[in-house]
Short mmCIF file of C-alpha atoms in Angstrom, two decimals:
data_model
loop_
_atom_site.label_atom_id
_atom_site.label_comp_id
_atom_site.label_asym_id
_atom_site.label_seq_id
_atom_site.Cartn_x
_atom_site.Cartn_y
_atom_site.Cartn_z
CA MET A 1 84.03 115.19 106.43
CA SER A 2 83.68 118.11 108.90
CA VAL A 3 86.85 120.15 109.82
CA PRO A 4 88.02 118.58 113.49
CA ASN A 5 88.54 120.76 116.12
CA ASP A 6 91.57 120.80 118.23
CA ALA A 7 91.05 117.56 120.49
CA ALA A 8 90.14 115.65 117.36
CA ARG A 9 93.15 116.76 115.75
CA VAL A 10 95.57 116.11 118.76
CA GLU A 11 93.82 112.41 118.50
CA SER A 12 94.36 112.11 115.00
CA LEU A 13 97.82 112.85 115.70
CA ARG A 14 98.12 110.48 118.16
CA VAL A 15 96.49 107.72 116.09
CA LEU A 16 98.71 108.46 113.67
CA SER A 17 102.14 108.53 115.80
CA GLN A 18 100.86 105.35 117.41
CA PHE A 19 101.16 103.60 114.00
CA ARG A 20 104.24 104.58 113.21
CA THR A 21 105.44 103.19 116.32
CA ASP A 22 103.51 99.82 115.60
CA PHE A 23 105.34 99.47 111.90
CA SER A 24 108.55 100.16 113.33
CA VAL A 25 107.93 97.27 115.66
CA CYS A 26 107.48 94.95 112.70
CA LEU A 27 110.73 95.83 111.31
CA THR A 28 112.94 93.47 112.49
CA ALA A 29 116.09 93.35 110.09
CA ARG A 30 117.05 96.67 108.66
CA HIS A 31 114.90 98.40 110.57
CA ASP A 32 116.15 102.08 110.42
CA VAL A 33 116.26 101.81 106.76
CA LEU A 34 113.51 100.65 105.86
CA PHE A 35 110.99 103.09 108.21
CA GLU A 36 113.40 106.05 106.42
CA LEU A 37 112.50 104.52 103.04
CA THR A 38 108.62 104.60 103.89
CA ASP A 39 109.16 108.64 104.87
CA ALA A 40 110.92 109.09 102.14
CA LEU A 41 108.00 107.63 99.94
CA LEU A 42 105.65 110.34 102.19
CA CYS A 43 107.77 113.29 101.98
CA ILE A 44 109.74 113.39 98.63
CA GLU A 45 108.25 115.98 96.44
CA GLY A 46 106.00 114.45 93.50
CA PRO A 47 105.89 111.05 92.09
CA VAL A 48 108.26 108.58 92.62
CA HIS A 49 109.85 107.60 89.19
CA THR A 50 112.83 105.71 90.13
CA LEU A 51 113.55 103.57 93.57
CA VAL A 52 117.20 105.45 94.19
CA GLY A 53 115.58 108.70 93.68
CA LEU A 54 114.36 108.21 97.41
CA ALA A 55 117.74 108.06 98.77
CA LEU A 56 117.90 111.73 97.72
CA ALA A 57 114.86 112.21 100.19
CA PRO A 58 116.24 114.48 103.31
CA GLU A 59 114.11 111.98 105.44
CA HIS A 60 116.50 109.03 104.16
CA ARG A 61 119.54 109.91 105.63
CA ARG A 62 121.14 106.68 104.54
CA GLY A 63 122.83 105.91 100.95
CA HIS A 64 121.16 104.16 98.11
CA GLY A 65 123.18 101.02 99.04
CA ALA A 66 121.47 100.52 102.12
CA LEU A 67 118.00 101.19 100.42
CA TYR A 68 118.48 98.37 97.98
CA ASP A 69 119.84 96.13 100.33
CA ALA A 70 117.01 96.88 102.84
CA LEU A 71 114.38 95.52 100.22
CA ASN A 72 116.71 92.67 99.42
CA GLN A 73 117.37 91.53 102.72
CA GLY A 74 115.26 93.51 105.18
CA SER A 75 112.43 91.55 107.17
CA LEU A 76 109.29 92.38 107.89
CA GLU A 77 106.52 90.70 110.35
CA VAL A 78 103.63 90.85 108.22
CA GLN A 79 101.06 89.13 110.30
CA HIS A 80 101.81 91.97 112.81
CA LEU A 81 101.48 94.47 110.51
CA ARG A 82 98.02 92.91 109.60
CA SER A 83 96.64 92.79 112.65
CA THR A 84 97.94 96.23 112.95
CA LEU A 85 95.80 97.60 110.53
CA ALA A 86 92.92 95.66 111.53
CA GLY A 87 92.93 97.78 114.54
CA LEU A 88 92.58 101.26 113.32
CA PRO A 89 89.54 102.88 112.63
CA LEU A 90 87.76 101.93 109.30
CA PRO A 91 84.76 103.74 107.24
CA ARG A 92 81.45 102.18 107.45
CA SER A 93 78.45 102.59 105.70
CA ALA A 94 75.45 104.83 106.73
CA GLU A 95 73.75 101.37 108.52
CA GLY A 96 77.28 101.03 110.40
CA ARG A 97 78.20 98.00 108.08
CA LEU A 98 81.92 97.22 107.22
CA MET A 99 82.26 96.94 103.08
CA LEU A 100 85.35 95.37 101.93
CA ALA A 101 86.23 95.09 98.19
CA VAL A 102 88.75 92.51 96.91
CA ASP A 103 90.46 92.94 93.57
CA VAL A 104 94.01 91.69 91.54
CA SER A 105 96.41 94.25 90.61
CA PRO A 106 99.16 93.12 88.70
CA TRP A 107 103.00 94.28 88.65
CA LEU A 108 103.91 93.74 85.43
CA ARG A 109 107.20 92.62 84.55
CA PRO A 110 107.18 91.25 80.69
CA ASP A 111 111.35 91.90 80.48
CA ALA A 112 112.08 89.72 84.09
CA ASN A 113 113.21 86.55 82.83
CA THR A 114 115.57 85.98 85.76
CA SER A 115 112.30 86.71 88.31
CA PRO A 116 110.38 83.59 89.42
CA ASP A 117 106.53 83.16 90.32
CA ARG A 118 105.64 85.40 86.98
CA LEU A 119 101.98 84.97 85.72
CA PHE A 120 100.35 86.23 83.08
CA CYS A 121 98.44 89.27 83.96
CA HIS A 122 95.09 90.15 82.18
CA VAL A 123 95.75 93.65 81.21
CA HIS A 124 93.42 96.60 79.44
CA GLY A 125 94.14 99.58 77.33
CA ARG A 126 97.76 98.65 76.25
CA ALA A 127 99.03 98.75 72.31
CA LYS A 128 95.46 98.89 70.27
CA ASN A 129 93.51 99.32 73.45
CA GLN A 130 92.85 95.53 73.27
CA ALA A 131 92.94 93.10 76.47
CA GLN A 132 96.41 91.22 76.31
CA MET A 133 98.09 88.87 78.43
CA ILE A 134 101.55 90.01 79.98
CA PRO A 135 104.08 88.40 82.55
CA GLY A 136 103.84 90.30 86.18
CA TRP A 137 103.33 89.51 89.68
CA PRO A 138 99.42 89.87 90.50
CA TYR A 139 98.58 90.83 93.77
CA SER A 140 94.87 90.28 95.15
CA PHE A 141 94.06 93.41 97.56
CA VAL A 142 91.81 93.33 100.39
CA ALA A 143 90.53 97.43 101.11
CA ALA A 144 87.63 98.95 103.38
CA LEU A 145 85.10 101.08 101.56
CA GLU A 146 83.70 104.14 102.31
CA PRO A 147 80.26 104.96 101.94
CA GLY A 148 80.31 107.64 99.47
CA ARG A 149 82.17 108.82 96.58
CA THR A 150 85.70 109.25 97.50
CA SER A 151 89.42 108.40 96.23
CA TRP A 152 89.87 107.17 99.58
CA THR A 153 90.12 103.25 100.78
CA ALA A 154 91.52 101.50 103.79
CA VAL A 155 94.07 98.86 102.70
CA LEU A 156 93.65 96.04 104.89
CA ASP A 157 95.67 93.21 102.99
CA ALA A 158 97.88 92.06 100.06
CA VAL A 159 98.67 88.62 98.92
CA ARG A 160 100.77 87.80 96.02
CA LEU A 161 99.12 85.15 93.76
CA GLY A 162 101.72 82.12 92.76
CA PRO A 163 102.10 79.66 90.04
CA HIS A 164 100.38 77.16 92.09
CA ASP A 165 97.76 78.95 93.71
CA ASP A 166 94.15 78.91 92.84
CA THR A 167 92.16 82.40 92.86
CA ALA A 168 89.26 81.47 94.21
CA GLU A 169 90.75 79.48 97.37
CA VAL A 170 93.46 82.31 97.73
CA THR A 171 90.53 85.08 97.83
CA ALA A 172 88.54 83.03 100.57
CA THR A 173 91.76 82.29 102.68
CA GLN A 174 92.66 85.88 102.40
CA ILE A 175 89.18 86.84 103.01
CA ARG A 176 88.80 85.01 106.00
CA ALA A 177 92.13 85.57 107.69
CA VAL A 178 90.94 89.72 106.84
CA LEU A 179 87.69 89.03 108.88
CA GLN A 180 89.09 87.03 111.78
CA ARG A 181 91.48 89.75 112.46
CA LEU A 182 88.53 92.34 112.44
CA ILE A 183 86.57 90.57 114.91
CA GLU A 184 89.78 90.02 117.03
CA ALA A 185 90.24 93.71 117.13
CA GLY A 186 86.51 94.37 117.65
CA GLN A 187 85.65 95.78 114.43
CA TRP A 188 83.25 93.46 114.04
CA ARG A 189 80.41 91.72 117.00
CA ALA A 190 77.91 89.38 117.31
CA GLY A 191 74.37 91.07 116.38
CA ASP A 192 76.28 93.46 113.77
CA PRO A 193 74.85 93.40 109.92
CA ASP A 194 77.15 90.57 108.07
CA VAL A 195 80.48 92.10 106.52
CA LEU A 196 79.87 92.98 102.50
CA ILE A 197 82.59 91.72 100.41
CA VAL A 198 82.46 92.98 96.88
CA CYS A 199 83.88 92.06 93.86
CA ASP A 200 84.01 92.76 90.17
CA ALA A 201 83.50 90.58 87.20
CA GLY A 202 86.22 87.70 86.91
CA TYR A 203 85.59 86.12 90.39
CA ASP A 204 83.41 82.87 91.05
CA LEU A 205 80.85 84.28 93.30
CA ALA A 206 79.17 81.04 93.79
CA ARG A 207 82.16 79.24 94.81
CA LEU A 208 82.97 82.29 97.06
CA ALA A 209 80.07 82.12 98.87
CA PHE A 210 80.25 78.36 99.21
CA LEU A 211 83.75 78.59 100.83
CA LEU A 212 82.87 81.02 103.29
CA THR A 213 79.40 80.08 104.10
CA ASP A 214 80.26 79.47 107.88
CA LEU A 215 81.27 83.18 108.12
CA PRO A 216 78.85 86.19 108.87
CA VAL A 217 79.78 87.40 105.24
CA GLU A 218 77.46 88.25 101.90
CA ILE A 219 79.18 88.37 98.50
CA LEU A 220 78.35 90.82 96.07
CA GLY A 221 79.49 91.02 92.45
CA ARG A 222 79.10 91.59 88.54
CA ILE A 223 78.08 88.87 86.67
CA ARG A 224 78.67 88.74 82.73
CA SER A 225 75.59 89.82 80.39
CA ASP A 226 75.66 86.03 78.87
CA ARG A 227 75.36 83.95 82.04
CA VAL A 228 72.44 81.84 82.59
CA LEU A 229 70.68 81.65 86.31
CA ARG A 230 68.32 78.90 87.53
CA LEU A 231 65.02 79.48 89.01
CA PRO A 232 63.92 77.76 92.41
CA ALA A 233 62.81 73.89 91.63
CA PRO A 234 58.73 74.09 91.65
CA ALA A 235 56.65 72.46 94.13
CA ARG A 236 56.57 68.70 94.00
CA GLU A 237 52.89 67.67 92.89
CA PRO A 238 50.96 64.85 94.73
CA GLY A 239 51.88 61.21 93.33
CA THR A 240 54.62 62.56 91.13
CA LYS A 241 56.88 59.63 90.99
CA GLY A 242 60.81 60.19 90.42
CA ARG A 243 63.71 62.31 91.67
CA PRO A 244 62.40 65.75 92.62
CA PRO A 245 63.99 68.34 90.20
CA ARG A 246 66.58 70.44 91.67
CA HIS A 247 66.52 73.11 89.26
CA GLY A 248 63.72 75.43 87.92
CA GLY A 249 63.42 77.35 84.68
CA GLU A 250 66.29 79.27 83.07
CA LEU A 251 66.67 82.77 83.22
CA ARG A 252 68.72 84.09 80.48
CA LEU A 253 70.18 87.66 80.83
CA ALA A 254 70.42 88.12 77.51
CA ASP A 255 66.71 87.22 76.62
CA PRO A 256 64.00 89.09 78.27
CA ASP A 257 61.47 86.63 77.25
CA THR A 258 62.85 84.20 79.95
CA TRP A 259 62.79 86.96 82.51
CA PRO A 260 59.68 86.05 85.40
CA ASP A 261 58.00 89.12 87.09
CA PRO A 262 60.56 90.77 88.84
CA ASP A 263 60.56 90.23 92.93
CA VAL A 264 61.49 93.89 93.44
CA SER A 265 61.32 97.19 91.72
CA THR A 266 63.14 100.48 92.65
CA VAL A 267 63.51 103.85 91.15
CA THR A 268 66.08 106.26 92.58
CA ASP A 269 67.32 109.83 91.51
CA THR A 270 71.09 110.25 91.36
CA SER A 271 73.26 113.48 90.57
CA ARG A 272 75.24 111.97 88.33
CA CYS A 273 73.68 109.49 86.09
CA GLY A 274 69.99 110.56 86.23
CA THR A 275 67.44 107.90 87.03
CA ALA A 276 68.58 104.65 88.29
CA LYS A 277 66.44 101.83 87.90
CA ALA A 278 66.88 98.20 89.58
CA ILE A 279 64.81 95.13 89.18
CA ALA A 280 65.72 92.29 91.36
CA TRP A 281 64.43 88.53 91.26
CA ASP A 282 64.85 86.42 94.76
CA ARG A 283 66.21 82.73 95.22
CA LEU A 284 68.06 82.61 91.57
CA HIS A 285 71.42 80.18 91.54
CA PRO A 286 73.62 79.18 89.15
CA ARG A 287 73.61 75.55 87.61
CA LEU A 288 77.12 73.83 88.85
CA THR A 289 78.48 71.13 86.99
CA ARG A 290 80.89 68.58 88.31
CA ARG A 291 84.24 70.07 86.49
CA ALA A 292 86.78 72.09 87.30
CA ALA A 293 86.80 73.28 91.14
CA TRP A 294 83.93 71.42 91.67
CA LEU A 295 85.41 67.94 90.55
CA ASP A 296 86.61 66.84 94.07
CA HIS A 297 83.20 67.76 95.70
CA ASP A 298 81.85 65.12 97.71
CA GLY A 299 77.68 64.41 97.08
CA ASP A 300 75.32 66.36 95.26
CA LEU A 301 76.58 69.80 93.96
CA PRO A 302 75.28 72.40 96.29
CA ILE A 303 72.26 74.99 95.64
CA LEU A 304 73.38 78.29 95.86
CA GLU A 305 70.38 80.74 95.85
CA GLY A 306 70.98 84.54 95.82
CA THR A 307 69.59 87.44 94.73
CA LEU A 308 69.72 89.00 91.21
CA ILE A 309 69.77 92.53 90.34
CA ARG A 310 69.68 94.37 86.87
CA LEU A 311 70.65 98.16 86.98
CA THR A 312 70.24 100.82 84.66
CA VAL A 313 70.78 104.24 84.47
CA GLN A 314 69.62 107.18 82.59
CA TRP A 315 72.95 107.99 81.41
CA LEU A 316 76.34 108.17 81.96
CA PRO A 317 79.26 111.24 82.21
CA GLY A 318 81.15 111.56 79.41
CA ASP A 319 78.12 110.80 76.50
CA ARG A 320 78.97 107.45 77.44
CA LYS A 321 76.01 104.99 76.33
CA PRO A 322 74.83 103.33 79.25
CA GLU A 323 74.70 99.31 79.21
CA PRO A 324 72.71 97.05 82.36
CA ILE A 325 74.68 95.91 85.06
CA TRP A 326 74.00 92.75 86.25
CA LEU A 327 74.98 92.04 89.85
CA TRP A 328 74.80 88.87 92.25
CA SER A 329 74.39 88.71 95.82
CA SER A 330 74.32 85.34 97.98
CA HIS A 331 71.72 86.40 100.67
CA THR A 332 67.99 85.83 99.86
CA ASP A 333 64.65 87.61 100.61
CA ALA A 334 66.04 91.38 99.57
CA GLN A 335 63.82 94.27 100.53
CA PRO A 336 63.65 97.30 97.89
CA SER A 337 66.01 99.05 100.67
CA ASN A 338 68.54 96.27 100.31
CA VAL A 339 68.60 96.32 96.53
CA ASP A 340 69.34 100.11 96.66
CA GLN A 341 72.31 99.70 99.25
CA LEU A 342 73.46 96.81 97.49
CA TRP A 343 73.95 98.52 93.73
CA GLN A 344 75.34 101.56 95.78
CA ALA A 345 78.05 99.55 97.37
CA TYR A 346 79.05 97.88 94.24
CA LEU A 347 79.52 101.58 92.70
CA ARG A 348 81.80 102.19 95.69
CA ARG A 349 84.26 99.33 94.60
CA PHE A 350 85.45 101.46 91.69
CA ASP A 351 87.16 103.64 94.37
CA LEU A 352 89.38 100.93 95.06
CA GLU A 353 91.18 101.85 91.47
CA HIS A 354 91.92 105.45 92.89
CA THR A 355 94.08 103.56 95.06
CA PHE A 356 95.61 101.23 92.61
CA ARG A 357 96.50 104.34 90.83
CA LEU A 358 97.98 106.42 93.47
CA PHE A 359 100.03 103.06 94.18
CA LYS A 360 101.60 102.99 90.70
CA GLN A 361 101.28 106.57 89.31
CA THR A 362 102.13 108.73 92.74
CA LEU A 363 104.18 106.16 95.40
CA GLY A 364 105.78 104.17 92.35
CA TRP A 365 104.90 100.89 93.25
CA THR A 366 105.68 99.14 90.28
CA ARG A 367 109.00 101.31 89.47
CA PRO A 368 111.52 99.20 91.30
CA LYS A 369 113.16 96.65 89.17
CA LEU A 370 113.43 93.77 91.84
CA ARG A 371 114.13 90.62 91.18
CA ASP A 372 113.15 88.65 93.96
CA PRO A 373 109.66 88.18 94.45
CA TYR A 374 109.65 88.47 98.31
CA ALA A 375 111.43 91.88 97.74
CA ALA A 376 108.67 92.80 96.04
CA ASP A 377 106.24 91.91 98.74
CA ARG A 378 108.40 93.84 101.16
CA TRP A 379 108.29 97.27 98.82
CA THR A 380 104.45 96.35 98.20
CA TRP A 381 103.76 96.37 102.57
CA LEU A 382 106.06 99.62 102.50
CA ILE A 383 103.32 101.40 100.07
CA ILE A 384 100.38 100.02 101.86
CA THR A 385 101.93 101.61 104.97
CA ALA A 386 102.68 104.45 103.50
CA HIS A 387 98.99 104.97 102.25
CA THR A 388 97.63 104.01 105.65
CA GLN A 389 99.72 106.96 107.05
CA LEU A 390 98.45 109.22 104.75
CA ARG A 391 94.63 108.16 105.43
CA LEU A 392 95.45 108.95 109.12
CA ALA A 393 96.82 112.20 108.41
CA ARG A 394 93.65 113.26 106.04
CA THR A 395 92.84 116.01 108.47
CA LEU A 396 96.29 117.26 109.72
CA THR A 397 97.56 118.40 106.51
CA THR A 398 97.26 121.96 104.69
CA ASP A 399 95.91 121.90 101.18
CA LEU A 400 99.23 123.01 99.28
CA ARG A 401 97.32 123.46 95.96
CA ARG A 402 98.71 124.22 92.80
CA PRO A 403 97.53 127.59 91.05
CA TRP A 404 95.71 125.56 88.42
CA GLU A 405 93.80 123.50 90.97
CA ARG A 406 90.90 123.78 92.45
CA PRO A 407 90.45 124.49 95.97
CA ALA A 408 89.13 121.30 97.59
CA PRO A 409 86.52 121.33 100.25
CA ASP A 410 87.34 121.28 103.97
CA GLY A 411 88.15 117.67 105.19
CA ARG A 412 87.95 116.30 101.40
CA LEU A 413 91.61 116.44 100.31
CA THR A 414 92.63 113.56 97.66
CA PRO A 415 95.06 111.43 99.11
CA ALA A 416 97.81 112.81 96.81
CA ARG A 417 97.45 116.51 98.25
CA VAL A 418 97.58 115.01 101.53
CA ARG A 419 101.07 113.69 100.90
CA ARG A 420 102.20 117.13 99.27
CA GLY A 421 101.72 118.31 102.64
CA PHE A 422 102.80 115.41 104.56
CA ARG A 423 106.46 116.69 105.16
CA HIS A 424 105.31 119.56 107.34
CA LEU A 425 103.27 116.86 109.34
CA GLN A 426 106.20 114.21 109.63
CA PRO A 427 108.40 116.27 112.17
CA LYS A 428 105.41 116.13 114.70
CA THR A 429 105.34 112.38 114.67
CA THR A 430 107.35 109.94 116.52
CA HIS A 431 110.47 108.89 114.84
CA PRO A 432 111.67 105.50 115.80
CA ALA A 433 114.44 105.38 112.97
CA SER A 434 118.22 106.03 114.85
CA ALA A 435 120.89 107.90 113.39
CA PRO A 436 122.96 106.55 110.97
CA LYS A 437 126.91 105.13 111.71
CA PRO A 438 129.56 106.26 109.57
CA ALA A 439 130.25 103.38 107.33
CA LYS A 440 132.39 102.63 103.68
CA PRO A 441 131.10 101.33 101.01
CA GLY A 442 131.72 97.53 100.27
CA PRO A 443 134.59 96.98 97.77
CA GLY A 444 132.20 95.56 95.08
CA ARG A 445 132.85 93.12 91.94
CA PRO A 446 136.40 94.30 91.07
CA PRO A 447 137.04 96.06 87.80
CA GLY A 448 136.96 93.89 84.62
CA SER A 449 135.76 90.79 86.21
CA LYS A 450 133.25 88.68 84.76
CA ASN A 451 129.84 87.46 86.47
CA ARG A 452 130.41 83.74 86.65
CA GLN A 453 127.18 83.04 88.26
CA PRO A 454 124.26 84.16 85.98
CA ALA A 455 120.90 84.07 87.62
CA PRO A 456 118.68 81.40 86.52
CA ARG A 457 115.70 82.20 84.26
CA HIS A 458 112.00 80.94 85.08
CA ASP A 459 109.31 80.57 82.75
CA VAL A 460 105.75 82.03 83.46
CA GLY A 461 102.41 80.84 84.03
CA LYS A 462 100.42 78.38 85.88
CA LEU A 463 102.29 75.26 86.86
CA THR A 464 99.41 73.12 88.58
CA LYS A 465 96.75 72.25 86.03
CA ARG A 466 93.42 71.21 86.59
CA GLU A 467 91.63 68.03 84.57
CA LEU A 468 88.77 69.58 83.10
CA THR A 469 86.67 66.31 83.20
CA VAL A 470 85.14 63.72 85.83
CA THR A 471 87.32 61.11 83.62
CA ALA A 472 90.57 62.80 83.52
CA HIS A 473 90.34 63.47 87.01
CA LYS A 474 89.31 59.88 88.08
CA GLN A 475 92.68 58.49 85.93
CA HIS A 476 95.00 61.14 87.46
CA THR A 477 93.88 60.32 91.00
CA GLY A 478 94.00 56.45 90.11
#
């Protein structure tokens, strides 16, 4: 990104100021406190370690009691804020295509027995570096990706997964709503390339493709290396009796002997991983079974054909052993150029991990010990709003680097460095929050009195269980 001229800087400052004004309109209760709390997030020195520490920031002109009261009793029009985010300038690929990444990040609350709606969250790298299931609030995020390697993303939506939610259905509904807002904002028009939805392993790609088949989207995601896909059904021989086959032969990802000749093969030289080789097979599909999510499906189960891609690289940074990556796309008839664009777009999905790290380690997303999950939702949207302001100010702040840090190229500041200089930019923007009025603290609980209304305790985990067999499903439905 090049250094903007004076006209571009004025336009960027106008967009930032307009977004701050629109955000203030979304705050309907405890307006001033929530707005100043977001400014404190952006302007306080260093990472956020405690929520009450934000009350010490000069931008937060109210007491710490008002801070907690705003999160617990405040109100935020989320739909209005979502529409505002969709109308902001968004990054696109070199072909002008929108690339959206969807992923789940947990807010771990293992000791919050009085907090409802907690689920068991899959966590890596804790204890003995083994995966664990820890209670917390999982949030599903949707963000627009940039074409190059960067730590910036444009977060567009966040939904907390509840005990009764099905992850695939919630994700499909979330993507549908985000795309509808993008169309209403003019970000996508008829004739534009389909929006690319990039997922990591763990998502049911076939089901997502089925639930979103009426939308102009292409689902791309990683699949496990032990999966088995089916080839297209062979042509029916003349005079053959019986029902025609619906599936062809098997392609076992772990067994090269079952691989037919690839339809596409490409070789690309990269700067970080050496030579990248990609081979692809067209019109491969998973064989669905009538269990779990497909129990209620009427008629024959669908044939969801797509493109299977196997990516291998020459080496990985840090002397790590490279292993093949298997990708599946919901579109067919992929050309060599399309295959290269797909696996490169999948690698951009990991930029969202930088955003999660910024949320948790710098902005302190998971630091507050909030009991109410709806207060956690309000705090999450304040974090997203602060990150959006950093993205809009990325070309307006100066690099206040530490003596031991490397100088950043022009226009390539990281979100943490932009936040370091935001306090000098904040006085030049709009300030819709009004001045605080003198007030006295409440009496609180009388000294020596006991809490006679203890908070109820809640169990952790899913409350809705799905039958695994057709027989059990019929017995349950009668």
